[in-house]
Tab-separated table of C-alpha atoms in Angstrom:
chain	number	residue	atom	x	y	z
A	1	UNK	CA	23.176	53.875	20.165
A	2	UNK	CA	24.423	53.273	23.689
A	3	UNK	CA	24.171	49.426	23.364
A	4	UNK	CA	28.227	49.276	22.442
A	5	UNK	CA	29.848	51.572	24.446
A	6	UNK	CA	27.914	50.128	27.660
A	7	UNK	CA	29.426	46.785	26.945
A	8	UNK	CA	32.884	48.322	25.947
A	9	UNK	CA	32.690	50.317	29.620
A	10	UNK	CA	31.134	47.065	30.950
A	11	UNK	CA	29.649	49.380	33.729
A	12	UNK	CA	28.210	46.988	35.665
A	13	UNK	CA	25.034	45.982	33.919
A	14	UNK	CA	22.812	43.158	34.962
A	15	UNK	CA	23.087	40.106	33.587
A	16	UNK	CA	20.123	39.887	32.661
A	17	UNK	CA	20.270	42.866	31.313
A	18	UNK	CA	23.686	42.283	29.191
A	19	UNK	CA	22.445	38.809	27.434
A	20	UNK	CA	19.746	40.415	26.221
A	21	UNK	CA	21.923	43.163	25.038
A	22	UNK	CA	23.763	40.878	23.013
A	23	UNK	CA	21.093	38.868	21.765
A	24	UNK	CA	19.215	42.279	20.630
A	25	UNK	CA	22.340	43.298	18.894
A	26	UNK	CA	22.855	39.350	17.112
A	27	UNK	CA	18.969	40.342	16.043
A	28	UNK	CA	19.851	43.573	14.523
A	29	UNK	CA	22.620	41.604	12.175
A	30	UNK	CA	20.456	38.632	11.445
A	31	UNK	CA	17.324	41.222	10.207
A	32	UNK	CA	19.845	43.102	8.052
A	33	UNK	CA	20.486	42.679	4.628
A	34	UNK	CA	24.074	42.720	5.122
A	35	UNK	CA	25.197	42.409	8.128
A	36	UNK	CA	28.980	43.412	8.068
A	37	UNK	CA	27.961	46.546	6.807
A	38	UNK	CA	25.228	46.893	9.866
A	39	UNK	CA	27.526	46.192	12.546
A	40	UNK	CA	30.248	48.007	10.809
A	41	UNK	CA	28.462	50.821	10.918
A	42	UNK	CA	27.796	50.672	14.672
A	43	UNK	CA	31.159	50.877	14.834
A	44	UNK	CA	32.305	53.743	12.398
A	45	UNK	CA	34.536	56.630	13.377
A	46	UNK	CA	31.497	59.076	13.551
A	47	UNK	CA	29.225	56.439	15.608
A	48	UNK	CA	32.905	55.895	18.264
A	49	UNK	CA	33.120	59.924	18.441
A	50	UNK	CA	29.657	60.257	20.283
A	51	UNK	CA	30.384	57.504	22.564
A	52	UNK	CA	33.030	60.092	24.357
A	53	UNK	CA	35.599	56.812	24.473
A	54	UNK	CA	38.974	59.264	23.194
A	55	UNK	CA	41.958	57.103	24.010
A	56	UNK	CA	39.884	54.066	22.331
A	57	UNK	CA	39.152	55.227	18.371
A	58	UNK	CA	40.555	52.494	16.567
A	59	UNK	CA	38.233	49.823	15.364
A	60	UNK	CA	40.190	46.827	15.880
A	61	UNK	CA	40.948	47.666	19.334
A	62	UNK	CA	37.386	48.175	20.018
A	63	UNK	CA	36.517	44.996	18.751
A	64	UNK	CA	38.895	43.390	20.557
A	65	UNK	CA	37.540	45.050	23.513
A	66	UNK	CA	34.272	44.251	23.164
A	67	UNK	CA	34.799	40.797	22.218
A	68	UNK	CA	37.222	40.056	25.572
A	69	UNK	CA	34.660	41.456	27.425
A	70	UNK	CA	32.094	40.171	26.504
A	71	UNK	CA	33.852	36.314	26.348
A	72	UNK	CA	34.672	37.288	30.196
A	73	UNK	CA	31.456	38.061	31.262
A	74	UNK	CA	29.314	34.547	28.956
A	75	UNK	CA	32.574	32.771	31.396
A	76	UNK	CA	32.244	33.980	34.547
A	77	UNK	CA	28.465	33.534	34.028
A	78	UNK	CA	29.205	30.063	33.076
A	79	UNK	CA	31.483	29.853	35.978
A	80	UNK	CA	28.846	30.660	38.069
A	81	UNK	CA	26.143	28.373	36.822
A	82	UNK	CA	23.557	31.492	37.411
A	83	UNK	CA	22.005	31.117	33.757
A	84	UNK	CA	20.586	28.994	31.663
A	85	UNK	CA	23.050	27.451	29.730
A	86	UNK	CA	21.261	27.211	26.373
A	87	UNK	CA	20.675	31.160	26.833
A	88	UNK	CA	24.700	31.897	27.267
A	89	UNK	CA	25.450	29.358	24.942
A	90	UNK	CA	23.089	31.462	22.340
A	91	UNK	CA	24.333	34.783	23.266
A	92	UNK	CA	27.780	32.911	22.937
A	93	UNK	CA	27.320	32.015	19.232
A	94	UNK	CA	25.027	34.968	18.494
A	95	UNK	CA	25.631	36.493	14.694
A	96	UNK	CA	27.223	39.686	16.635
A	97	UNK	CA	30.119	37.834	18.742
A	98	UNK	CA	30.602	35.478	15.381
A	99	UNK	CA	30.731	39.147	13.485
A	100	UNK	CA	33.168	40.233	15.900
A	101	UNK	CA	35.586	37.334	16.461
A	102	UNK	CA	36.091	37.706	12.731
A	103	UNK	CA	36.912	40.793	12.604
A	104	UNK	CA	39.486	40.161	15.131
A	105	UNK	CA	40.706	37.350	13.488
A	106	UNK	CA	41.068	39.453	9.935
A	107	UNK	CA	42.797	42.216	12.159
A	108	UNK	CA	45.233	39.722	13.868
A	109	UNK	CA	45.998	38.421	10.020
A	110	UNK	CA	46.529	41.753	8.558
A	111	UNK	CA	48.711	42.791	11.520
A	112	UNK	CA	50.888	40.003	10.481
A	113	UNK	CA	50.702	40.317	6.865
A	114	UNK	CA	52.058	44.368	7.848
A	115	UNK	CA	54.715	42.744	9.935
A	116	UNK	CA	56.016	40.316	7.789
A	117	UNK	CA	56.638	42.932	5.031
A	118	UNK	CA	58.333	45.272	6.928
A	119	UNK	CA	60.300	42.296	8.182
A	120	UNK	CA	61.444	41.064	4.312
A	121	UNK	CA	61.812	45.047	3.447
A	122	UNK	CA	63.985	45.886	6.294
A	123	UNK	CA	66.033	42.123	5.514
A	124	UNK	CA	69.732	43.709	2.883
A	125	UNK	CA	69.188	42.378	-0.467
């Protein structure tokens, strides 16, 4: 339960420590039946609540959170050529960061979508 908002606060966890984070979380999808629904649920209104996060409720911006910071710290890593690059490059492409950079990518195209019809509905017939 404290997995998500520990990465969202990126509070300074080991790296060590935050790969295998990831890679637990990537395990929890892969053993579930359906795994939208599992890491959905992770991040439901009621599970964001307990995590005492107030100015940051709204799903999309949490998964955009969480995916930026976790992209930032598989770079710097990188960057720093301090880990095993087959380990990064599976925490990189674990079934959670896929999970999440689709759901950013489906809340980037729905954003649009909303834009471009208030767009033609504002537009005088």
């Amino acid at each position: 339960d404290v997995f998500l908002p520990r990465l969202l606060l990126c509070c300074g966890l080991p790296q060590s420590s935050l790969l295998s984070m990831i890679e637990r979380l990537g395990q929890l999808g892969d053993e579930s039946v359906n795994r939208d629904k599992c890491f959905g649920e992770l991040l439901s209104p009621s599970a964001t609540i307990e995590w005492g996060l107030g100015h940051i409720s709204k799903r999309t911006l949490i998964t955009r959170k969480l995916l930026g910071r976790i992209t930032a710290d598989i770079n710097i890593l990188r960057s720093k050529e301090c880990c095993d690059t087959a380990t990064l490059e599976t925490v990189a492409m674990s079934s959670f960061v896929s999970w999440l950079e689709k759901e950013c990518e489906n809340g980037e195209d729905k954003l649009k979508r909303t834009r471009s019809r208030k767009k033609n509905n504002a537009l005088p017939s």
